[in-house]
Amino acid sequence: MSESIPKFKVPPGTTLPRPVRFVVAGLILRTTGPETEVLICQRKPDQPMSLKWEFPGGKIEPGETPENALLRELNEELGITATLGKSVARVRHKYRNGGVIDLEFFTVLEFAGEIENRIFNDVRWATLSTLPQYDFLAADLGLIQDLSEGKII
């Protein structure tokens, strides 16, 4: 004899917390001249948080390690095969809309292939000191400050 389990009903007007999205991003660096540059990418106008700047990367899919997810994303977004360095920062950020992301940043030691803009509005090299001049995603702002002040890398 089996008992039926009563179903839980959410009262009208109640919002349930959103699950945390796990995301990775790569810091692709190069030194040309006196300053180090990093590759930054701008979202397209039709995307959420349109025209904001970010570092290449994306969501970790079920069964992926953060490193494998970043290698996949860099290939999908930029057409490169990368060798990753260490994790340099990890941020948990709650957006105003209630969404929460857990974002881990890795350095990219080297890559093979030509960088190809496959999904962004713009892709460019920016010196670390000029990063605060760009309109970055809110989750990236702490890292942007640290990079521009030479605290990381």
Short mmCIF file of C-alpha atoms in Angstrom, two decimals:
data_model
loop_
_atom_site.label_atom_id
_atom_site.label_comp_id
_atom_site.label_asym_id
_atom_site.label_seq_id
_atom_site.Cartn_x
_atom_site.Cartn_y
_atom_site.Cartn_z
CA MET A 1 0.00 0.00 0.00
CA SER A 2 1.55 3.26 -1.06
CA GLU A 3 0.77 6.62 0.38
CA SER A 4 0.45 9.60 -1.83
CA ILE A 5 2.63 12.55 -0.95
CA PRO A 6 0.78 15.84 -0.88
CA LYS A 7 1.96 18.31 -3.49
CA PHE A 8 3.40 21.58 -2.33
CA LYS A 9 1.71 24.63 -3.80
CA VAL A 10 3.43 27.96 -4.01
CA PRO A 11 1.12 30.76 -2.91
CA PRO A 12 0.28 33.27 -5.68
CA GLY A 13 2.68 36.19 -5.83
CA THR A 14 5.53 34.21 -4.25
CA THR A 15 8.82 34.14 -6.10
CA LEU A 16 11.13 31.22 -5.56
CA PRO A 17 14.87 31.82 -5.44
CA ARG A 18 16.63 31.22 -8.73
CA PRO A 19 19.31 28.58 -8.84
CA VAL A 20 22.92 29.71 -8.97
CA ARG A 21 24.42 29.67 -12.48
CA PHE A 22 28.05 28.58 -12.61
CA VAL A 23 30.05 30.56 -15.15
CA VAL A 24 33.70 30.77 -16.23
CA ALA A 25 35.68 33.47 -18.01
CA GLY A 26 39.14 33.70 -19.51
CA LEU A 27 41.71 36.45 -19.18
CA ILE A 28 43.58 36.34 -22.49
CA LEU A 29 46.63 38.51 -21.95
CA ARG A 30 49.39 39.84 -24.16
CA THR A 31 52.22 42.28 -23.63
CA THR A 32 53.01 44.64 -26.45
CA GLY A 33 55.04 47.63 -25.45
CA PRO A 34 55.06 48.88 -21.89
CA GLU A 35 51.61 47.65 -20.81
CA THR A 36 49.80 44.35 -20.62
CA GLU A 37 46.58 44.07 -22.62
CA VAL A 38 43.60 41.78 -22.11
CA LEU A 39 40.98 40.70 -24.64
CA ILE A 40 37.53 42.10 -23.87
CA CYS A 41 34.24 41.39 -25.61
CA GLN A 42 31.07 43.47 -25.99
CA ARG A 43 27.62 41.90 -25.96
CA LYS A 44 25.33 42.46 -28.94
CA PRO A 45 22.46 44.99 -28.72
CA ASP A 46 19.81 42.23 -28.74
CA GLN A 47 21.31 40.28 -25.81
CA PRO A 48 20.45 40.66 -22.12
CA MET A 49 22.63 43.41 -20.61
CA SER A 50 23.19 44.66 -24.13
CA LEU A 51 26.44 46.35 -25.13
CA LYS A 52 28.08 45.61 -21.77
CA TRP A 53 31.71 44.50 -21.85
CA GLU A 54 32.85 41.16 -20.45
CA PHE A 55 35.58 38.56 -20.72
CA PRO A 56 35.03 35.59 -23.03
CA GLY A 57 33.51 32.52 -21.40
CA GLY A 58 30.12 31.17 -20.41
CA LYS A 59 28.04 28.68 -18.51
CA ILE A 60 29.37 25.42 -17.16
CA GLU A 61 27.27 22.58 -18.60
CA PRO A 62 26.29 19.53 -16.49
CA GLY A 63 29.23 17.13 -16.20
CA GLU A 64 31.86 19.72 -17.18
CA THR A 65 34.72 20.96 -15.05
CA PRO A 66 35.19 24.74 -15.01
CA GLU A 67 38.35 24.32 -17.09
CA ASN A 68 36.65 22.14 -19.72
CA ALA A 69 33.75 24.58 -19.93
CA LEU A 70 36.09 27.50 -20.53
CA LEU A 71 38.06 25.63 -23.20
CA ARG A 72 34.77 24.83 -24.99
CA GLU A 73 33.48 28.40 -24.70
CA LEU A 74 36.71 29.96 -26.01
CA ASN A 75 36.54 27.67 -29.02
CA GLU A 76 32.84 28.40 -29.65
CA GLU A 77 33.10 32.17 -29.17
CA LEU A 78 36.55 32.96 -30.57
CA GLY A 79 37.64 29.90 -32.57
CA ILE A 80 40.77 29.31 -30.48
CA THR A 81 42.25 26.31 -28.70
CA ALA A 82 43.59 27.52 -25.37
CA THR A 83 45.94 26.39 -22.63
CA LEU A 84 44.66 27.59 -19.27
CA GLY A 85 46.65 28.84 -16.33
CA LYS A 86 45.47 29.18 -12.79
CA SER A 87 42.20 30.44 -11.40
CA VAL A 88 42.82 34.06 -10.40
CA ALA A 89 39.47 35.10 -8.94
CA ARG A 90 36.05 33.81 -8.03
CA VAL A 91 32.98 35.99 -7.51
CA ARG A 92 29.42 35.29 -6.47
CA HIS A 93 27.16 38.06 -7.72
CA LYS A 94 23.46 38.67 -7.26
CA TYR A 95 21.85 40.77 -9.98
CA ARG A 96 18.93 43.11 -9.30
CA ASN A 97 16.59 40.75 -11.13
CA GLY A 98 17.33 38.06 -8.54
CA GLY A 99 19.68 35.99 -10.68
CA VAL A 100 22.83 34.71 -8.99
CA ILE A 101 26.04 33.69 -10.73
CA ASP A 102 29.17 32.05 -9.40
CA LEU A 103 31.90 33.28 -11.74
CA GLU A 104 35.46 31.90 -11.86
CA PHE A 105 38.22 33.64 -13.86
CA PHE A 106 41.22 31.79 -15.31
CA THR A 107 44.28 33.10 -17.10
CA VAL A 108 44.91 31.85 -20.61
CA LEU A 109 48.60 30.97 -20.93
CA GLU A 110 48.56 30.56 -24.71
CA PHE A 111 46.23 29.76 -27.56
CA ALA A 112 46.33 28.38 -31.07
CA GLY A 113 44.37 29.85 -33.95
CA GLU A 114 43.40 33.35 -34.97
CA ILE A 115 40.91 35.12 -32.72
CA GLU A 116 37.63 35.28 -34.63
CA ASN A 117 34.63 37.24 -33.38
CA ARG A 118 31.85 34.65 -33.67
CA ILE A 119 29.17 36.03 -31.32
CA PHE A 120 30.04 39.48 -29.98
CA ASN A 121 29.25 43.04 -31.06
CA ASP A 122 32.94 43.91 -30.66
CA VAL A 123 36.17 42.23 -29.53
CA ARG A 124 39.26 44.27 -28.70
CA TRP A 125 42.51 44.40 -26.77
CA ALA A 126 42.49 46.88 -23.89
CA THR A 127 45.32 47.87 -21.58
CA LEU A 128 44.73 46.90 -17.96
CA SER A 129 44.87 50.54 -16.85
CA THR A 130 42.02 51.54 -19.20
CA LEU A 131 39.58 48.77 -18.17
CA PRO A 132 37.55 51.03 -15.80
CA GLN A 133 36.66 53.21 -18.80
CA TYR A 134 34.55 50.40 -20.29
CA ASP A 135 30.97 49.61 -19.24
CA PHE A 136 31.51 46.09 -17.85
CA LEU A 137 28.97 43.68 -16.41
CA ALA A 138 28.40 44.28 -12.70
CA ALA A 139 29.85 40.87 -11.75
CA ASP A 140 33.19 41.83 -13.36
CA LEU A 141 33.68 45.21 -11.65
CA GLY A 142 35.72 44.01 -8.66
CA LEU A 143 38.12 42.15 -10.93
CA ILE A 144 38.31 45.15 -13.29
CA GLN A 145 39.41 47.34 -10.37
CA ASP A 146 42.02 44.82 -9.22
CA LEU A 147 43.40 44.35 -12.75
CA SER A 148 43.62 48.08 -13.42
CA GLU A 149 45.46 48.63 -10.13
CA GLY A 150 47.94 45.81 -10.81
CA LYS A 151 46.73 43.68 -7.89
CA ILE A 152 46.21 40.63 -10.11
CA ILE A 153 48.64 39.51 -12.81
#
